[in-house]
Amino acid sequence: VQLVESGGGSVQPGGSLTLSCVNSRDTGRSYSMGWVRQGPGQGREGVATLDDYGTITYADSVKGRFTISKDNAKNILYLQMDSLKPEDSAMYYCAADLVRRVVTLSSIATAREVVRGQGTQVTVSS
């Protein structure tokens, strides 16, 4: 698995961004996946997960504003981010759990068996 994120950038509060994640070593195997973010001086935080059963989980801080989805035909994971706030500013990482079919916000952020990409920066400021 090698994950490559794109779509980050700088936006004003209230703006939107869509992050994308591609597995450049796709073998056709499916994984439970998610998005993780890390702000300056902060630990990794699970933002959203989409497990291998199709169950979706969001952090309370992004519920109603972020949407995780996957194009199975193209094997691309997305994170649609609307109504962005300055506190959403962080490096965002795509993550794939190599072992678990059911994941949590905590496991996608911290588990050893999770592969994460290099990240894409999101900055929200006026």
GROMACS .gro file of N, CA and C in nm:
model
  378
    1VAL      N    1   0.084  -0.119   0.000
    1VAL     CA    2   0.000   0.000   0.000
    1VAL      C    3   0.088   0.124   0.000
    2GLN      N    4   0.061   0.213  -0.089
    2GLN     CA    5   0.128   0.344  -0.088
    2GLN      C    6   0.023   0.449  -0.119
    3LEU      N    7  -0.006   0.531  -0.020
    3LEU     CA    8  -0.116   0.625  -0.032
    3LEU      C    9  -0.064   0.763  -0.070
    4VAL      N   10  -0.133   0.825  -0.164
    4VAL     CA   11  -0.094   0.958  -0.211
    4VAL      C   12  -0.215   1.050  -0.202
    5GLU      N   13  -0.203   1.153  -0.121
    5GLU     CA   14  -0.311   1.248  -0.101
    5GLU      C   15  -0.293   1.370  -0.191
    6SER      N   16  -0.404   1.434  -0.221
    6SER     CA   17  -0.402   1.560  -0.295
    6SER      C   18  -0.526   1.639  -0.259
    7GLY      N   19  -0.527   1.766  -0.296
    7GLY     CA   20  -0.645   1.848  -0.278
    7GLY      C   21  -0.639   1.950  -0.167
    8GLY      N   22  -0.531   1.949  -0.090
    8GLY     CA   23  -0.520   2.046   0.017
    8GLY      C   24  -0.496   2.187  -0.039
    9GLY      N   25  -0.500   2.285   0.050
    9GLY     CA   26  -0.477   2.422   0.007
    9GLY      C   27  -0.517   2.519   0.116
   10SER      N   28  -0.524   2.645   0.077
   10SER     CA   29  -0.563   2.751   0.169
   10SER      C   30  -0.700   2.804   0.131
   11VAL      N   31  -0.788   2.813   0.229
   11VAL     CA   32  -0.923   2.865   0.205
   11VAL      C   33  -0.962   2.955   0.319
   12GLN      N   34  -1.063   3.036   0.294
   12GLN     CA   35  -1.117   3.122   0.397
   12GLN      C   36  -1.218   3.044   0.480
   13PRO      N   37  -1.242   3.087   0.602
   13PRO     CA   38  -1.345   3.022   0.684
   13PRO      C   39  -1.478   3.017   0.610
   14GLY      N   40  -1.544   2.903   0.620
   14GLY     CA   41  -1.668   2.883   0.548
   14GLY      C   42  -1.650   2.820   0.412
   15GLY      N   43  -1.525   2.810   0.367
   15GLY     CA   44  -1.497   2.754   0.235
   15GLY      C   45  -1.499   2.602   0.235
   16SER      N   46  -1.470   2.546   0.119
   16SER     CA   47  -1.474   2.401   0.101
   16SER      C   48  -1.348   2.352   0.029
   17LEU      N   49  -1.313   2.230   0.059
   17LEU     CA   50  -1.206   2.160  -0.010
   17LEU      C   51  -1.245   2.014  -0.022
   18THR      N   52  -1.193   1.950  -0.126
   18THR     CA   53  -1.211   1.806  -0.139
   18THR      C   54  -1.074   1.740  -0.148
   19LEU      N   55  -1.046   1.654  -0.052
   19LEU     CA   56  -0.921   1.578  -0.052
   19LEU      C   57  -0.943   1.444  -0.123
   20SER      N   58  -0.839   1.400  -0.192
   20SER     CA   59  -0.844   1.271  -0.260
   20SER      C   60  -0.725   1.186  -0.217
   21CYS      N   61  -0.744   1.056  -0.223
   21CYS     CA   62  -0.637   0.963  -0.184
   21CYS      C   63  -0.638   0.845  -0.279
   22VAL      N   64  -0.521   0.818  -0.337
   22VAL     CA   65  -0.506   0.706  -0.429
   22VAL      C   66  -0.401   0.610  -0.373
   23ASN      N   67  -0.428   0.481  -0.385
   23ASN     CA   68  -0.328   0.380  -0.349
   23ASN      C   69  -0.247   0.349  -0.474
   24SER      N   70  -0.124   0.398  -0.478
   24SER     CA   71  -0.044   0.383  -0.599
   24SER      C   72   0.009   0.241  -0.616
   25ARG      N   73  -0.012   0.156  -0.518
   25ARG     CA   74   0.026   0.014  -0.528
   25ARG      C   75  -0.097  -0.074  -0.515
   26ASP      N   76  -0.203  -0.032  -0.581
   26ASP     CA   77  -0.331  -0.102  -0.570
   26ASP      C   78  -0.318  -0.244  -0.625
   27THR      N   79  -0.357  -0.341  -0.544
   27THR     CA   80  -0.357  -0.481  -0.586
   27THR      C   81  -0.498  -0.535  -0.597
   28GLY      N   82  -0.596  -0.450  -0.574
   28GLY     CA   83  -0.734  -0.492  -0.580
   28GLY      C   84  -0.791  -0.531  -0.445
   29ARG      N   85  -0.707  -0.541  -0.346
   29ARG     CA   86  -0.754  -0.575  -0.211
   29ARG      C   87  -0.818  -0.451  -0.149
   30SER      N   88  -0.925  -0.472  -0.075
   30SER     CA   89  -0.991  -0.361  -0.008
   30SER      C   90  -0.941  -0.349   0.136
   31TYR      N   91  -0.942  -0.229   0.187
   31TYR     CA   92  -0.899  -0.202   0.324
   31TYR      C   93  -0.999  -0.110   0.392
   32SER      N   94  -1.004  -0.120   0.522
   32SER     CA   95  -1.072  -0.018   0.599
   32SER      C   96  -0.984   0.107   0.594
   33MET      N   97  -1.046   0.222   0.568
   33MET     CA   98  -0.966   0.342   0.545
   33MET      C   99  -1.023   0.460   0.622
   34GLY      N  100  -0.948   0.568   0.622
   34GLY     CA  101  -0.994   0.687   0.690
   34GLY      C  102  -0.904   0.805   0.664
   35TRP      N  103  -0.939   0.913   0.727
   35TRP     CA  104  -0.861   1.036   0.722
   35TRP      C  105  -0.821   1.076   0.863
   36VAL      N  106  -0.697   1.118   0.874
   36VAL     CA  107  -0.638   1.156   1.003
   36VAL      C  108  -0.579   1.295   0.985
   37ARG      N  109  -0.583   1.377   1.086
   37ARG     CA  110  -0.520   1.508   1.076
   37ARG      C  111  -0.432   1.533   1.198
   38GLN      N  112  -0.336   1.621   1.175
   38GLN     CA  113  -0.246   1.659   1.283
   38GLN      C  114  -0.212   1.806   1.269
   39GLY      N  115  -0.256   1.882   1.368
   39GLY     CA  116  -0.226   2.025   1.368
   39GLY      C  117  -0.092   2.052   1.434
   40PRO      N  118  -0.040   2.173   1.422
   40PRO     CA  119   0.089   2.208   1.481
   40PRO      C  120   0.089   2.182   1.631
   41GLY      N  121   0.185   2.106   1.677
   41GLY     CA  122   0.198   2.079   1.819
   41GLY      C  123   0.091   1.988   1.876
   42GLN      N  124   0.015   1.924   1.789
   42GLN     CA  125  -0.094   1.838   1.836
   42GLN      C  126  -0.069   1.693   1.794
   43GLY      N  127  -0.138   1.603   1.859
   43GLY     CA  128  -0.131   1.462   1.822
   43GLY      C  129  -0.219   1.433   1.702
   44ARG      N  130  -0.207   1.311   1.649
   44ARG     CA  131  -0.291   1.271   1.536
   44ARG      C  132  -0.434   1.249   1.583
   45GLU      N  133  -0.527   1.294   1.503
   45GLU     CA  134  -0.671   1.284   1.534
   45GLU      C  135  -0.742   1.217   1.418
   46GLY      N  136  -0.815   1.111   1.448
   46GLY     CA  137  -0.897   1.048   1.346
   46GLY      C  138  -1.014   1.139   1.313
   47VAL      N  139  -1.035   1.167   1.186
   47VAL     CA  140  -1.139   1.259   1.142
   47VAL      C  141  -1.260   1.183   1.090
   48ALA      N  142  -1.236   1.083   1.008
   48ALA     CA  143  -1.345   1.005   0.949
   48ALA      C  144  -1.292   0.868   0.909
   49THR      N  145  -1.378   0.768   0.921
   49THR     CA  146  -1.340   0.633   0.880
   49THR      C  147  -1.449   0.571   0.793
   50LEU      N  148  -1.405   0.484   0.704
   50LEU     CA  149  -1.495   0.405   0.619
   50LEU      C  150  -1.441   0.263   0.624
   51ASP      N  151  -1.509   0.177   0.701
   51ASP     CA  152  -1.450   0.045   0.719
   51ASP      C  153  -1.488  -0.048   0.605
   52ASP      N  154  -1.436  -0.168   0.613
   52ASP     CA  155  -1.452  -0.263   0.503
   52ASP      C  156  -1.596  -0.310   0.487
   53TYR      N  157  -1.681  -0.284   0.586
   53TYR     CA  158  -1.824  -0.317   0.577
   53TYR      C  159  -1.907  -0.198   0.528
   54GLY      N  160  -1.839  -0.084   0.505
   54GLY     CA  161  -1.911   0.034   0.460
   54GLY      C  162  -1.961   0.123   0.570
   55THR      N  163  -1.926   0.092   0.694
   55THR     CA  164  -1.967   0.175   0.807
   55THR      C  165  -1.882   0.301   0.814
   56ILE      N  166  -1.947   0.414   0.831
   56ILE     CA  167  -1.879   0.544   0.835
   56ILE      C  168  -1.889   0.602   0.976
   57THR      N  169  -1.778   0.660   1.019
   57THR     CA  170  -1.772   0.726   1.149
   57THR      C  171  -1.704   0.861   1.133
   58TYR      N  172  -1.755   0.961   1.203
   58TYR     CA  173  -1.695   1.095   1.199
   58TYR      C  174  -1.662   1.140   1.341
   59ALA      N  175  -1.556   1.219   1.350
   59ALA     CA  176  -1.529   1.286   1.476
   59ALA      C  177  -1.639   1.389   1.499
   60ASP      N  178  -1.671   1.410   1.627
   60ASP     CA  179  -1.779   1.506   1.659
   60ASP      C  180  -1.749   1.644   1.603
   61SER      N  181  -1.623   1.679   1.598
   61SER     CA  182  -1.584   1.813   1.554
   61SER      C  183  -1.611   1.838   1.406
   62VAL      N  184  -1.632   1.732   1.328
   62VAL     CA  185  -1.653   1.751   1.183
   62VAL      C  186  -1.788   1.699   1.135
   63LYS      N  187  -1.866   1.640   1.224
   63LYS     CA  188  -1.997   1.588   1.184
   63LYS      C  189  -2.084   1.696   1.123
   64GLY      N  190  -2.146   1.662   1.011
   64GLY     CA  191  -2.233   1.758   0.943
   64GLY      C  192  -2.159   1.850   0.848
   65ARG      N  193  -2.026   1.848   0.855
   65ARG     CA  194  -1.946   1.937   0.767
   65ARG      C  195  -1.858   1.857   0.671
   66PHE      N  196  -1.808   1.742   0.715
   66PHE     CA  197  -1.719   1.659   0.633
   66PHE      C  198  -1.793   1.535   0.587
   67THR      N  199  -1.756   1.489   0.467
   67THR     CA  200  -1.815   1.367   0.413
   67THR      C  201  -1.706   1.279   0.354
   68ILE      N  202  -1.697   1.156   0.403
   68ILE     CA  203  -1.601   1.060   0.350
   68ILE      C  204  -1.673   0.971   0.250
   69SER      N  205  -1.605   0.942   0.141
   69SER     CA  206  -1.665   0.854   0.041
   69SER      C  207  -1.554   0.785  -0.038
   70LYS      N  208  -1.594   0.684  -0.112
   70LYS     CA  209  -1.496   0.611  -0.191
   70LYS      C  210  -1.555   0.574  -0.326
   71ASP      N  211  -1.477   0.598  -0.430
   71ASP     CA  212  -1.512   0.553  -0.564
   71ASP      C  213  -1.447   0.416  -0.582
   72ASN      N  214  -1.526   0.312  -0.568
   72ASN     CA  215  -1.469   0.177  -0.572
   72ASN      C  216  -1.415   0.140  -0.710
   73ALA      N  217  -1.474   0.196  -0.813
   73ALA     CA  218  -1.427   0.165  -0.948
   73ALA      C  219  -1.287   0.219  -0.971
   74LYS      N  220  -1.263   0.339  -0.918
   74LYS     CA  221  -1.132   0.402  -0.935
   74LYS      C  222  -1.043   0.382  -0.813
   75ASN      N  223  -1.099   0.326  -0.706
   75ASN     CA  224  -1.027   0.305  -0.581
   75ASN      C  225  -0.968   0.435  -0.529
   76ILE      N  226  -1.049   0.539  -0.523
   76ILE     CA  227  -1.009   0.668  -0.471
   76ILE      C  228  -1.094   0.699  -0.349
   77LEU      N  229  -1.029   0.738  -0.242
   77LEU     CA  230  -1.097   0.780  -0.120
   77LEU      C  231  -1.103   0.932  -0.119
   78TYR      N  232  -1.220   0.986  -0.080
   78TYR     CA  233  -1.238   1.131  -0.078
   78TYR      C  234  -1.274   1.178   0.062
   79LEU      N  235  -1.245   1.305   0.086
   79LEU     CA  236  -1.296   1.374   0.204
   79LEU      C  237  -1.345   1.511   0.158
   80GLN      N  238  -1.477   1.525   0.151
   80GLN     CA  239  -1.536   1.654   0.118
   80GLN      C  240  -1.548   1.733   0.246
   81MET      N  241  -1.487   1.851   0.246
   81MET     CA  242  -1.485   1.933   0.367
   81MET      C  243  -1.556   2.065   0.337
   82ASP      N  244  -1.667   2.087   0.404
   82ASP     CA  245  -1.746   2.210   0.387
   82ASP      C  246  -1.747   2.290   0.517
   83SER      N  247  -1.785   2.415   0.506
   83SER     CA  248  -1.795   2.502   0.623
   83SER      C  249  -1.667   2.495   0.707
   84LEU      N  250  -1.556   2.508   0.641
   84LEU     CA  251  -1.428   2.493   0.710
   84LEU      C  252  -1.405   2.604   0.811
   85LYS      N  253  -1.340   2.565   0.920
   85LYS     CA  254  -1.310   2.656   1.030
   85LYS      C  255  -1.159   2.665   1.048
   86PRO      N  256  -1.111   2.774   1.108
   86PRO     CA  257  -0.966   2.783   1.132
   86PRO      C  258  -0.912   2.664   1.210
   87GLU      N  259  -0.990   2.609   1.300
   87GLU     CA  260  -0.943   2.494   1.379
   87GLU      C  261  -0.934   2.365   1.298
   88ASP      N  262  -0.980   2.368   1.174
   88ASP     CA  263  -0.962   2.253   1.085
   88ASP      C  264  -0.824   2.253   1.019
   89SER      N  265  -0.750   2.361   1.037
   89SER     CA  266  -0.616   2.370   0.976
   89SER      C  267  -0.526   2.261   1.032
   90ALA      N  268  -0.468   2.184   0.943
   90ALA     CA  269  -0.383   2.072   0.986
   90ALA      C  270  -0.326   2.004   0.862
   91MET      N  271  -0.233   1.914   0.885
   91MET     CA  272  -0.191   1.822   0.780
   91MET      C  273  -0.289   1.706   0.781
   92TYR      N  274  -0.344   1.674   0.668
   92TYR     CA  275  -0.441   1.566   0.657
   92TYR      C  276  -0.377   1.446   0.589
   93TYR      N  277  -0.396   1.330   0.651
   93TYR     CA  278  -0.336   1.206   0.602
   93TYR      C  279  -0.445   1.106   0.569
   94CYS      N  280  -0.429   1.040   0.456
   94CYS     CA  281  -0.511   0.925   0.423
   94CYS      C  282  -0.451   0.804   0.494
   95ALA      N  283  -0.536   0.713   0.540
   95ALA     CA  284  -0.487   0.599   0.617
   95ALA      C  285  -0.559   0.471   0.577
   96ALA      N  286  -0.486   0.362   0.574
   96ALA     CA  287  -0.543   0.231   0.543
   96ALA      C  288  -0.499   0.131   0.648
   97ASP      N  289  -0.594   0.059   0.706
   97ASP     CA  290  -0.562  -0.041   0.808
   97ASP      C  291  -0.537  -0.174   0.740
   98LEU      N  292  -0.418  -0.228   0.755
   98LEU     CA  293  -0.380  -0.350   0.686
   98LEU      C  294  -0.439  -0.476   0.748
   99VAL      N  295  -0.496  -0.462   0.868
   99VAL     CA  296  -0.538  -0.581   0.943
   99VAL      C  297  -0.687  -0.582   0.972
  100ARG      N  298  -0.737  -0.471   1.026
  100ARG     CA  299  -0.874  -0.468   1.078
  100ARG      C  300  -0.976  -0.441   0.969
  101ARG      N  301  -1.088  -0.510   0.977
  101ARG     CA  302  -1.200  -0.479   0.888
  101ARG      C  303  -1.293  -0.378   0.952
  102VAL      N  304  -1.285  -0.368   1.084
  102VAL     CA  305  -1.361  -0.268   1.158
  102VAL      C  306  -1.261  -0.176   1.226
  103VAL      N  307  -1.272  -0.047   1.203
  103VAL     CA  308  -1.177   0.048   1.259
  103VAL      C  309  -1.251   0.154   1.339
  104THR      N  310  -1.176   0.221   1.424
  104THR     CA  311  -1.229   0.332   1.501
  104THR      C  312  -1.149   0.458   1.469
  105LEU      N  313  -1.197   0.571   1.514
  105LEU     CA  314  -1.123   0.696   1.494
  105LEU      C  315  -0.987   0.688   1.564
  106SER      N  316  -0.983   0.619   1.676
  106SER     CA  317  -0.858   0.605   1.749
  106SER      C  318  -0.762   0.512   1.677
  107SER      N  319  -0.812   0.399   1.632
  107SER     CA  320  -0.721   0.302   1.569
  107SER      C  321  -0.666   0.355   1.437
  108ILE      N  322  -0.747   0.427   1.361
  108ILE     CA  323  -0.699   0.476   1.232
  108ILE      C  324  -0.591   0.582   1.252
  109ALA      N  325  -0.592   0.645   1.369
  109ALA     CA  326  -0.493   0.750   1.396
  109ALA      C  327  -0.366   0.696   1.459
  110THR      N  328  -0.376   0.584   1.532
  110THR     CA  329  -0.261   0.545   1.614
  110THR      C  330  -0.211   0.402   1.597
  111ALA      N  331  -0.291   0.315   1.537
  111ALA     CA  332  -0.251   0.174   1.533
  111ALA      C  333  -0.127   0.153   1.447
  112ARG      N  334  -0.046   0.054   1.488
  112ARG     CA  335   0.080   0.025   1.418
  112ARG      C  336   0.055  -0.033   1.280
  113GLU      N  337  -0.057  -0.101   1.264
  113GLU     CA  338  -0.082  -0.169   1.137
  113GLU      C  339  -0.147  -0.078   1.033
  114VAL      N  340  -0.150   0.050   1.061
  114VAL     CA  341  -0.211   0.146   0.970
  114VAL      C  342  -0.103   0.215   0.887
  115VAL      N  343  -0.122   0.216   0.757
  115VAL     CA  344  -0.033   0.287   0.666
  115VAL      C  345  -0.093   0.424   0.636
  116ARG      N  346  -0.011   0.526   0.645
  116ARG     CA  347  -0.059   0.663   0.617
  116ARG      C  348   0.026   0.724   0.506
  117GLY      N  349  -0.036   0.815   0.432
  117GLY     CA  350   0.036   0.882   0.324
  117GLY      C  351   0.124   0.994   0.378
  118GLN      N  352   0.176   1.073   0.285
  118GLN     CA  353   0.265   1.182   0.322
  118GLN      C  354   0.189   1.306   0.368
  119GLY      N  355   0.062   1.309   0.338
  119GLY     CA  356  -0.021   1.418   0.386
  119GLY      C  357  -0.039   1.531   0.288
  120THR      N  358  -0.146   1.608   0.309
  120THR     CA  359  -0.172   1.728   0.231
  120THR      C  360  -0.218   1.836   0.328
  121GLN      N  361  -0.161   1.955   0.314
  121GLN     CA  362  -0.185   2.063   0.411
  121GLN      C  363  -0.316   2.135   0.381
  122VAL      N  364  -0.392   2.156   0.486
  122VAL     CA  365  -0.514   2.236   0.478
  122VAL      C  366  -0.499   2.354   0.573
  123THR      N  367  -0.514   2.475   0.520
  123THR     CA  368  -0.504   2.596   0.600
  123THR      C  369  -0.630   2.678   0.582
  124VAL      N  370  -0.695   2.708   0.693
  124VAL     CA  371  -0.818   2.786   0.691
  124VAL      C  372  -0.793   2.916   0.766
  125SER      N  373  -0.793   3.026   0.695
  125SER     CA  374  -0.769   3.155   0.759
  125SER      C  375  -0.825   3.265   0.672
  126SER      N  376  -0.852   3.377   0.736
  126SER     CA  377  -0.905   3.492   0.663
  126SER      C  378  -0.792   3.588   0.630
   0.00000   0.00000   0.00000
